[in-house]
Amino acid sequence: MAEAVTETILATMKNHFGNASSVHSFGQTAKSIIDAARGKVADLIGATPQEIVFTSGGTESNNLALRGVTGRISTKKRRIIVSAIEHEAVLKTVKDLDEQRWSISLVPADSDGLILPEELEKMITSDTALVSVMHANNEIGTIQPIKQLAEIAHNHGALFHVDAVQSAGKLPISVKTLGVDLLSLSAHKFNGPKGVGALWIKRGLRLSPHNTGGRQERSRRAGTENVPALSGFGVAADIAKQKLVEHSKTIGNLRDRLESGILSAVSGTVVNGTEKQRIANTTNISFDRIEAESLLIALDLEGIAVSTGSACSSGTLEPSHVLKAMGLSPHRTQSSIRFSLGLGNSQKHIDHAVEIMPRVVDRLRRLSFSGLRQ
Ligand code: PLP
């Protein structure tokens, strides 16, 4: 988290314990803190504060968008289209809706990890109620052509939701320019606290709430607000808005240094996903003849935290659904790791990672080769 975010959260925790729904002055102070945060989050995406519903993060925002829209559709439309490379918070949610008799279609990604507008055009029909495509992918960083995709959805009378959890605070976003109806974001992706996020709901669009109870968030999400976390969310949004270009340039330079360093120092490496249309902090690299999980552990021992971008469930390594959807071979999907950079990284970190990488990879390759001969 940014230092100013931590400081704000601590100060709010210490000094402002009121419940924002209370009428007394302690409550009203808490409410004014939430209102200020709402204004800053709205500003980050070019929205109005009334359109922002605070949630517990990106997962809940996606759930509220998908369940909220489908819970309210009164027409005979029964189809939802989402991309094949969505985060589980979208994929699992629509799968759950599927069981409630919604028909779900997956729009494919190409080998660069892009969702092409013509693919959506081919599969969309007049009975489509909702299309949901993420702005930037969390595993490979590819930025999708949201404006064109939303236009196609609207031309067929469907609503458009965008999961902007990976792009908000990193790319300049205007909900008006994107032309979408619903947008999810999460504070911890841009130096804010975990467990807090927002759903932007275009003015006039009604959703059925999935948290019912009190009248918080204009009856769109019941429950007493986490005032300290929201105060930190507001500060993170403010910093992101002011420093977005500068931060993404700094982080992008480090990412490029890391990527080109690894590609030239380690043989049998290749970047996954297009390098042209990507958020600045992500690179996903395949290491030939390496099991991703072993590399993750070996790097962790060296103090370098990476991710395989896939879930390791009950001891079985699940290949990434994103890389699979791009049509990559099993040996490439199972040998890929993701490096995500942030403001806490320096050139020293990058140079250290590039320096140790050939040794670590070489050792793993020799181990797996001797394992094969036994
Ligand atoms: N959507 C995307 C694209 C993500 O990358 C993530 C988290 O990594 C989420 C949704 C879930 O957000 P949260 O962790 O705030 O629940």
CSV table of C-alpha atoms and ligand atoms in Angstrom, one decimal:
chain,number,residue,atom,x,y,z
A,1,MET,CA,0.0,0.0,0.0
A,2,ALA,CA,1.1,3.6,-0.6
A,3,GLU,CA,2.3,5.2,2.7
A,4,ALA,CA,-0.4,7.9,2.5
A,5,VAL,CA,-3.0,5.2,2.2
A,6,THR,CA,-1.7,3.3,5.3
A,7,GLU,CA,-1.5,6.6,7.3
A,8,THR,CA,-5.1,7.6,6.3
A,9,ILE,CA,-6.5,4.2,7.3
A,10,LEU,CA,-4.7,4.2,10.7
A,11,ALA,CA,-5.9,7.8,11.4
A,12,THR,CA,-9.5,6.9,10.4
A,13,MET,CA,-9.4,3.8,12.6
A,14,LYS,CA,-8.0,5.8,15.6
A,15,ASN,CA,-10.1,8.9,15.3
A,16,HIS,CA,-13.4,8.1,13.5
A,17,PHE,CA,-15.2,5.2,14.9
A,18,GLY,CA,-18.8,6.4,14.0
A,19,ASN,CA,-21.2,4.3,12.0
A,20,ALA,CA,-21.9,6.2,8.8
A,21,SER,CA,-25.6,5.3,9.1
A,22,SER,CA,-25.9,7.0,12.4
A,23,VAL,CA,-27.6,10.4,12.7
A,24,HIS,CA,-25.3,11.8,15.4
A,25,SER,CA,-22.2,13.8,14.6
A,26,PHE,CA,-19.8,10.8,14.9
A,27,GLY,CA,-21.9,9.0,12.3
A,28,GLN,CA,-22.0,12.0,10.0
A,29,THR,CA,-18.3,12.4,10.2
A,30,ALA,CA,-17.9,8.8,9.1
A,31,LYS,CA,-20.4,9.5,6.3
A,32,SER,CA,-18.5,12.5,5.1
A,33,ILE,CA,-15.3,10.3,4.9
A,34,ILE,CA,-17.1,7.8,2.8
A,35,ASP,CA,-18.6,10.6,0.6
A,36,ALA,CA,-15.1,12.0,0.0
A,37,ALA,CA,-13.7,8.6,-0.9
A,38,ARG,CA,-16.7,8.0,-3.3
A,39,GLY,CA,-15.9,11.3,-5.0
A,40,LYS,CA,-12.3,10.3,-5.6
A,41,VAL,CA,-13.1,6.8,-6.9
A,42,ALA,CA,-15.7,8.4,-9.2
A,43,ASP,CA,-13.1,10.9,-10.4
A,44,LEU,CA,-10.7,8.1,-11.2
A,45,ILE,CA,-13.0,6.7,-13.9
A,46,GLY,CA,-14.8,9.8,-15.0
A,47,ALA,CA,-18.1,8.9,-13.2
A,48,THR,CA,-20.4,10.7,-10.8
A,49,PRO,CA,-20.3,9.7,-7.1
A,50,GLN,CA,-24.0,8.5,-7.1
A,51,GLU,CA,-23.0,5.8,-9.7
A,52,ILE,CA,-20.4,4.2,-7.4
A,53,VAL,CA,-21.4,1.3,-5.1
A,54,PHE,CA,-18.7,0.3,-2.6
A,55,THR,CA,-18.1,-3.4,-2.3
A,56,SER,CA,-15.7,-5.8,-0.6
A,57,GLY,CA,-13.5,-6.0,-3.8
A,58,GLY,CA,-13.4,-7.0,-7.4
A,59,THR,CA,-15.0,-10.4,-6.8
A,60,GLU,CA,-18.1,-8.9,-5.1
A,61,SER,CA,-18.3,-6.2,-7.8
A,62,ASN,CA,-18.4,-8.8,-10.5
A,63,ASN,CA,-21.0,-10.9,-8.6
A,64,LEU,CA,-23.2,-7.8,-8.1
A,65,ALA,CA,-23.0,-6.9,-11.7
A,66,LEU,CA,-23.7,-10.3,-13.1
A,67,ARG,CA,-26.3,-11.4,-10.5
A,68,GLY,CA,-27.7,-8.0,-10.2
A,69,VAL,CA,-28.4,-7.6,-14.0
A,70,THR,CA,-29.7,-11.2,-14.5
A,71,GLY,CA,-31.8,-11.0,-11.4
A,72,ARG,CA,-33.6,-8.0,-12.9
A,73,ILE,CA,-34.0,-9.0,-16.5
A,74,SER,CA,-37.7,-9.2,-17.2
A,75,THR,CA,-37.5,-9.9,-20.9
A,76,LYS,CA,-37.2,-13.3,-22.6
A,77,LYS,CA,-33.5,-12.7,-23.1
A,78,ARG,CA,-31.7,-15.7,-21.6
A,79,ARG,CA,-28.2,-15.5,-22.9
A,80,ILE,CA,-24.9,-14.2,-21.4
A,81,ILE,CA,-21.6,-13.9,-23.3
A,82,VAL,CA,-18.3,-13.7,-21.4
A,83,SER,CA,-14.8,-14.1,-22.7
A,84,ALA,CA,-13.0,-17.4,-22.2
A,85,ILE,CA,-10.1,-15.6,-20.4
A,86,GLU,CA,-12.2,-13.9,-17.6
A,87,HIS,CA,-11.1,-14.1,-14.0
A,88,GLU,CA,-12.8,-16.9,-12.0
A,89,ALA,CA,-15.0,-14.2,-10.3
A,90,VAL,CA,-16.8,-13.9,-13.6
A,91,LEU,CA,-16.4,-17.4,-15.0
A,92,LYS,CA,-17.6,-19.2,-11.8
A,93,THR,CA,-20.4,-16.7,-11.3
A,94,VAL,CA,-21.9,-17.2,-14.7
A,95,LYS,CA,-21.4,-21.0,-14.3
A,96,ASP,CA,-23.5,-20.7,-11.2
A,97,LEU,CA,-26.1,-18.7,-13.2
A,98,ASP,CA,-26.0,-21.4,-15.9
A,99,GLU,CA,-27.4,-23.8,-13.4
A,100,GLN,CA,-30.3,-21.4,-12.9
A,101,ARG,CA,-31.1,-21.8,-16.7
A,102,TRP,CA,-29.1,-19.0,-18.2
A,103,SER,CA,-27.3,-20.0,-21.4
A,104,ILE,CA,-23.7,-19.0,-21.3
A,105,SER,CA,-21.4,-18.6,-24.3
A,106,LEU,CA,-17.6,-18.0,-24.2
A,107,VAL,CA,-16.2,-15.7,-26.8
A,108,PRO,CA,-12.7,-17.0,-27.6
A,109,ALA,CA,-9.4,-15.3,-27.4
A,110,ASP,CA,-6.8,-15.3,-30.2
A,111,SER,CA,-3.3,-16.6,-29.8
A,112,ASP,CA,-2.2,-13.1,-28.6
A,113,GLY,CA,-4.8,-13.2,-25.9
A,114,LEU,CA,-7.1,-10.7,-27.6
A,115,ILE,CA,-10.8,-10.8,-27.8
A,116,LEU,CA,-11.6,-9.8,-31.3
A,117,PRO,CA,-14.8,-7.8,-32.0
A,118,GLU,CA,-15.6,-9.9,-35.0
A,119,GLU,CA,-15.7,-13.0,-32.8
A,120,LEU,CA,-18.3,-11.3,-30.5
A,121,GLU,CA,-20.2,-10.2,-33.6
A,122,LYS,CA,-20.4,-13.8,-34.9
A,123,MET,CA,-21.9,-15.2,-31.7
A,124,ILE,CA,-24.1,-12.4,-30.3
A,125,THR,CA,-27.9,-12.7,-30.9
A,126,SER,CA,-30.9,-10.7,-30.0
A,127,ASP,CA,-31.6,-12.9,-27.0
A,128,THR,CA,-28.3,-11.8,-25.4
A,129,ALA,CA,-29.0,-9.9,-22.1
A,130,LEU,CA,-25.4,-9.2,-21.0
A,131,VAL,CA,-21.9,-9.3,-22.3
A,132,SER,CA,-18.9,-9.2,-19.9
A,133,VAL,CA,-15.3,-8.8,-21.0
A,134,MET,CA,-12.4,-7.8,-18.9
A,135,HIS,CA,-10.4,-4.6,-19.6
A,136,ALA,CA,-6.9,-6.0,-18.9
A,137,ASN,CA,-6.2,-9.7,-18.3
A,138,ASN,CA,-4.7,-10.6,-14.9
A,139,GLU,CA,-2.3,-13.3,-16.2
A,140,ILE,CA,-0.9,-11.8,-19.4
A,141,GLY,CA,-1.9,-8.1,-19.1
A,142,THR,CA,-3.5,-7.8,-22.6
A,143,ILE,CA,-5.8,-4.8,-23.0
A,144,GLN,CA,-9.1,-5.6,-24.8
A,145,PRO,CA,-10.9,-3.4,-27.3
A,146,ILE,CA,-13.7,-2.6,-24.8
A,147,LYS,CA,-15.2,0.3,-26.7
A,148,GLN,CA,-15.8,-1.7,-29.9
A,149,LEU,CA,-17.0,-4.8,-27.9
A,150,ALA,CA,-19.5,-2.6,-25.9
A,151,GLU,CA,-20.8,-1.1,-29.2
A,152,ILE,CA,-21.5,-4.5,-30.6
A,153,ALA,CA,-23.4,-5.5,-27.4
A,154,HIS,CA,-25.5,-2.4,-27.5
A,155,ASN,CA,-26.3,-2.8,-31.2
A,156,HIS,CA,-27.9,-6.1,-30.2
A,157,GLY,CA,-29.7,-4.7,-27.2
A,158,ALA,CA,-27.4,-6.2,-24.6
A,159,LEU,CA,-25.8,-4.6,-21.6
A,160,PHE,CA,-22.1,-4.5,-21.2
A,161,HIS,CA,-20.1,-5.1,-18.0
A,162,VAL,CA,-16.3,-4.7,-17.9
A,163,ASP,CA,-14.1,-6.2,-15.2
A,164,ALA,CA,-11.5,-3.3,-14.9
A,165,VAL,CA,-9.9,-4.7,-11.8
A,166,GLN,CA,-6.5,-4.9,-13.5
A,167,SER,CA,-6.7,-1.7,-15.4
A,168,ALA,CA,-8.4,0.8,-13.0
A,169,GLY,CA,-5.7,3.0,-11.5
A,170,LYS,CA,-3.1,1.8,-14.1
A,171,LEU,CA,-4.7,3.0,-17.3
A,172,PRO,CA,-6.6,6.3,-17.8
A,173,ILE,CA,-10.3,5.2,-17.8
A,174,SER,CA,-13.4,7.2,-18.7
A,175,VAL,CA,-16.6,5.2,-18.4
A,176,LYS,CA,-18.2,7.5,-21.0
A,177,THR,CA,-15.4,6.9,-23.5
A,178,LEU,CA,-15.5,3.2,-22.9
A,179,GLY,CA,-19.2,3.2,-23.5
A,180,VAL,CA,-20.0,0.5,-20.9
A,181,ASP,CA,-22.9,0.0,-18.5
A,182,LEU,CA,-21.1,-1.5,-15.5
A,183,LEU,CA,-17.5,-1.5,-14.4
A,184,SER,CA,-15.8,-3.3,-11.5
A,185,LEU,CA,-12.7,-2.1,-9.7
A,186,SER,CA,-10.6,-3.1,-6.7
A,187,ALA,CA,-8.5,-1.0,-4.4
A,188,HIS,CA,-5.6,-3.4,-3.8
A,189,LYS,CA,-4.6,-3.4,-7.5
A,190,PHE,CA,-3.4,0.2,-7.2
A,191,ASN,CA,-1.8,0.4,-3.8
A,192,GLY,CA,-5.0,0.6,-1.8
A,193,PRO,CA,-6.2,-1.8,0.9
A,194,LYS,CA,-7.4,-5.4,0.3
A,195,GLY,CA,-11.1,-6.2,0.8
A,196,VAL,CA,-12.5,-3.1,-0.7
A,197,GLY,CA,-13.7,-2.2,-4.2
A,198,ALA,CA,-16.5,-0.7,-6.2
A,199,LEU,CA,-19.0,-1.3,-8.9
A,200,TRP,CA,-19.8,1.6,-11.2
A,201,ILE,CA,-23.4,1.4,-12.3
A,202,LYS,CA,-24.4,3.7,-15.1
A,203,ARG,CA,-27.0,6.2,-14.0
A,204,GLY,CA,-30.6,4.9,-14.5
A,205,LEU,CA,-29.6,1.2,-14.6
A,206,ARG,CA,-31.3,-0.8,-11.9
A,207,LEU,CA,-29.9,-4.0,-10.4
A,208,SER,CA,-31.3,-6.4,-7.9
A,209,PRO,CA,-29.0,-6.3,-4.8
A,210,HIS,CA,-27.5,-9.5,-3.7
A,211,ASN,CA,-26.6,-8.2,-0.2
A,212,THR,CA,-30.0,-7.3,1.3
A,213,GLY,CA,-30.6,-5.6,4.6
A,214,GLY,CA,-30.1,-2.0,5.5
A,215,ARG,CA,-30.2,1.0,3.1
A,216,GLN,CA,-26.5,1.5,2.7
A,217,GLU,CA,-25.2,2.3,-0.7
A,218,ARG,CA,-28.6,3.6,-1.7
A,219,SER,CA,-30.1,0.1,-1.1
A,220,ARG,CA,-27.8,-1.5,-3.6
A,221,ARG,CA,-25.4,-3.1,-1.1
A,222,ALA,CA,-26.6,-3.5,2.5
A,223,GLY,CA,-24.1,-3.7,5.4
A,224,THR,CA,-22.2,-1.3,7.6
A,225,GLU,CA,-19.4,0.2,5.7
A,226,ASN,CA,-15.7,-0.3,6.4
A,227,VAL,CA,-14.9,3.3,6.9
A,228,PRO,CA,-11.1,3.0,7.4
A,229,ALA,CA,-10.7,0.9,4.3
A,230,LEU,CA,-12.9,3.2,2.2
A,231,SER,CA,-10.8,6.2,3.4
A,232,GLY,CA,-7.7,4.4,2.1
A,233,PHE,CA,-9.4,3.5,-1.1
A,234,GLY,CA,-10.1,7.2,-1.7
A,235,VAL,CA,-6.5,8.2,-1.2
A,236,ALA,CA,-5.3,5.4,-3.4
A,237,ALA,CA,-7.7,6.5,-6.2
A,238,ASP,CA,-6.5,10.1,-5.8
A,239,ILE,CA,-2.8,9.1,-6.0
A,240,ALA,CA,-3.5,6.8,-9.0
A,241,LYS,CA,-5.3,9.6,-10.8
A,242,GLN,CA,-2.5,12.2,-10.2
A,243,LYS,CA,0.4,9.8,-10.9
A,244,LEU,CA,-1.0,7.3,-13.3
A,245,VAL,CA,1.1,8.3,-16.3
A,246,GLU,CA,4.3,8.7,-14.3
A,247,HIS,CA,3.8,5.4,-12.4
A,248,SER,CA,3.0,3.3,-15.5
A,249,LYS,CA,6.1,4.7,-17.2
A,250,THR,CA,8.4,3.8,-14.3
A,251,ILE,CA,6.9,0.4,-13.9
A,252,GLY,CA,6.8,-0.2,-17.6
A,253,ASN,CA,10.5,0.5,-17.9
A,254,LEU,CA,11.3,-1.9,-15.1
A,255,ARG,CA,9.0,-4.6,-16.7
A,256,ASP,CA,10.7,-4.2,-20.1
A,257,ARG,CA,14.1,-4.4,-18.5
A,258,LEU,CA,13.1,-7.6,-16.6
A,259,GLU,CA,11.6,-9.1,-19.7
A,260,SER,CA,14.4,-8.4,-22.1
A,261,GLY,CA,16.9,-9.3,-19.5
A,262,ILE,CA,15.3,-12.8,-19.0
A,263,LEU,CA,14.8,-13.3,-22.7
A,264,SER,CA,18.5,-12.7,-23.5
A,265,ALA,CA,20.0,-14.4,-20.4
A,266,VAL,CA,17.9,-17.6,-20.4
A,267,SER,CA,17.5,-19.8,-23.5
A,268,GLY,CA,14.2,-21.3,-24.4
A,269,THR,CA,12.1,-18.4,-23.1
A,270,VAL,CA,9.1,-16.7,-24.8
A,271,VAL,CA,6.6,-14.0,-23.8
A,272,ASN,CA,3.0,-15.0,-23.7
A,273,GLY,CA,0.4,-12.6,-25.1
A,274,THR,CA,0.8,-9.6,-27.3
A,275,GLU,CA,3.5,-7.2,-26.3
A,276,LYS,CA,1.8,-4.3,-28.0
A,277,GLN,CA,-1.4,-3.9,-26.1
A,278,ARG,CA,-0.5,-4.6,-22.5
A,279,ILE,CA,-0.7,-3.0,-19.0
A,280,ALA,CA,2.7,-1.9,-17.8
A,281,ASN,CA,3.2,-4.1,-14.8
A,282,THR,CA,2.8,-7.6,-16.2
A,283,THR,CA,4.9,-10.1,-18.1
A,284,ASN,CA,4.1,-13.8,-18.6
A,285,ILE,CA,7.0,-15.9,-19.7
A,286,SER,CA,7.3,-19.6,-20.7
A,287,PHE,CA,10.5,-21.4,-19.8
A,288,ASP,CA,11.1,-24.4,-22.0
A,289,ARG,CA,11.6,-27.7,-20.1
A,290,ILE,CA,10.7,-26.1,-16.8
A,291,GLU,CA,7.7,-26.9,-14.6
A,292,ALA,CA,6.3,-23.6,-13.6
A,293,GLU,CA,5.5,-24.6,-10.0
A,294,SER,CA,9.2,-25.7,-9.4
A,295,LEU,CA,10.4,-22.4,-10.8
A,296,LEU,CA,8.0,-20.5,-8.5
A,297,ILE,CA,9.3,-22.3,-5.4
A,298,ALA,CA,13.0,-22.0,-6.5
A,299,LEU,CA,12.5,-18.2,-7.0
A,300,ASP,CA,10.7,-17.9,-3.7
A,301,LEU,CA,13.7,-19.3,-2.0
A,302,GLU,CA,15.7,-16.5,-3.7
A,303,GLY,CA,13.2,-13.9,-2.3
A,304,ILE,CA,11.5,-13.4,-5.7
A,305,ALA,CA,7.7,-13.7,-5.6
A,306,VAL,CA,6.1,-14.8,-8.9
A,307,SER,CA,2.9,-16.5,-9.8
A,308,THR,CA,1.9,-19.4,-12.1
A,309,GLY,CA,-1.4,-17.7,-12.8
A,310,SER,CA,-3.2,-20.9,-12.2
A,311,ALA,CA,-4.7,-22.7,-9.2
A,312,CYS,CA,-2.9,-25.8,-7.8
A,313,SER,CA,-5.9,-27.7,-6.6
A,314,SER,CA,-5.5,-30.9,-4.5
A,315,GLY,CA,-1.9,-31.4,-5.6
A,316,THR,CA,-2.8,-31.4,-9.3
A,317,LEU,CA,-1.3,-28.6,-11.3
A,318,GLU,CA,-4.1,-27.0,-13.3
A,319,PRO,CA,-2.8,-25.3,-16.5
A,320,SER,CA,-3.9,-21.7,-16.8
A,321,HIS,CA,-7.3,-21.4,-18.5
A,322,VAL,CA,-6.1,-18.2,-20.1
A,323,LEU,CA,-3.0,-19.7,-21.8
A,324,LYS,CA,-5.1,-22.7,-22.8
A,325,ALA,CA,-7.8,-20.5,-24.3
A,326,MET,CA,-5.0,-18.9,-26.4
A,327,GLY,CA,-4.3,-22.3,-27.9
A,328,LEU,CA,-0.8,-22.7,-26.3
A,329,SER,CA,0.6,-26.2,-26.2
A,330,PRO,CA,0.4,-28.0,-22.8
A,331,HIS,CA,4.2,-27.9,-22.4
A,332,ARG,CA,4.1,-24.1,-22.8
A,333,THR,CA,1.1,-23.5,-20.5
A,334,GLN,CA,2.7,-25.7,-17.8
A,335,SER,CA,6.0,-23.8,-18.0
A,336,SER,CA,4.8,-20.3,-17.7
A,337,ILE,CA,5.1,-17.8,-14.9
A,338,ARG,CA,3.8,-14.3,-14.4
A,339,PHE,CA,5.9,-11.5,-13.0
A,340,SER,CA,3.8,-8.5,-11.7
A,341,LEU,CA,5.6,-5.4,-10.8
A,342,GLY,CA,4.7,-2.6,-8.5
A,343,LEU,CA,5.9,0.7,-7.0
A,344,GLY,CA,7.8,-1.3,-4.4
A,345,ASN,CA,10.2,-2.6,-7.1
A,346,SER,CA,13.5,-0.9,-8.1
A,347,GLN,CA,16.1,-1.5,-10.8
A,348,LYS,CA,18.2,-3.3,-8.2
A,349,HIS,CA,15.4,-5.9,-7.8
A,350,ILE,CA,15.1,-6.3,-11.5
A,351,ASP,CA,18.9,-6.7,-12.1
A,352,HIS,CA,19.1,-9.2,-9.2
A,353,ALA,CA,16.2,-11.3,-10.7
A,354,VAL,CA,17.9,-11.2,-14.2
A,355,GLU,CA,21.2,-12.2,-12.7
A,356,ILE,CA,20.0,-15.2,-10.7
A,357,MET,CA,17.6,-16.5,-13.3
A,358,PRO,CA,20.0,-18.4,-15.6
A,359,ARG,CA,21.5,-20.3,-12.6
A,360,VAL,CA,18.0,-21.2,-11.1
A,361,VAL,CA,16.6,-22.3,-14.5
A,362,ASP,CA,19.7,-24.2,-15.4
A,363,ARG,CA,19.7,-26.1,-12.1
A,364,LEU,CA,16.0,-27.1,-12.6
A,365,ARG,CA,16.6,-28.2,-16.2
A,366,ARG,CA,19.5,-30.4,-15.1
A,367,LEU,CA,17.4,-31.9,-12.3
A,368,SER,CA,14.5,-32.7,-14.6
A,369,PHE,CA,16.9,-34.1,-17.2
A,370,SER,CA,18.6,-36.4,-14.7
A,371,GLY,CA,15.1,-37.4,-13.4
A,372,LEU,CA,14.1,-38.4,-16.9
A,373,ARG,CA,17.1,-40.7,-17.2
A,374,GLN,CA,16.4,-42.6,-14.0
B,1,PLP,N1,-10.9,-9.6,-11.6
B,1,PLP,C1,-9.6,-9.6,-12.0
B,1,PLP,C2,-9.3,-9.4,-13.4
B,1,PLP,C3,-8.6,-9.8,-11.0
B,1,PLP,O1,-7.4,-9.8,-11.4
B,1,PLP,C4,-9.0,-10.0,-9.7
B,1,PLP,C5,-8.0,-10.3,-8.6
B,1,PLP,O2,-6.9,-10.6,-8.9
B,1,PLP,C6,-10.4,-10.0,-9.4
B,1,PLP,C7,-11.3,-9.8,-10.4
B,1,PLP,C8,-10.9,-10.2,-8.0
B,1,PLP,O3,-10.7,-9.0,-7.2
B,1,PLP,P1,-10.6,-9.0,-5.6
B,1,PLP,O4,-9.3,-9.7,-5.3
B,1,PLP,O5,-10.6,-7.6,-5.2
B,1,PLP,O6,-11.8,-9.8,-5.1
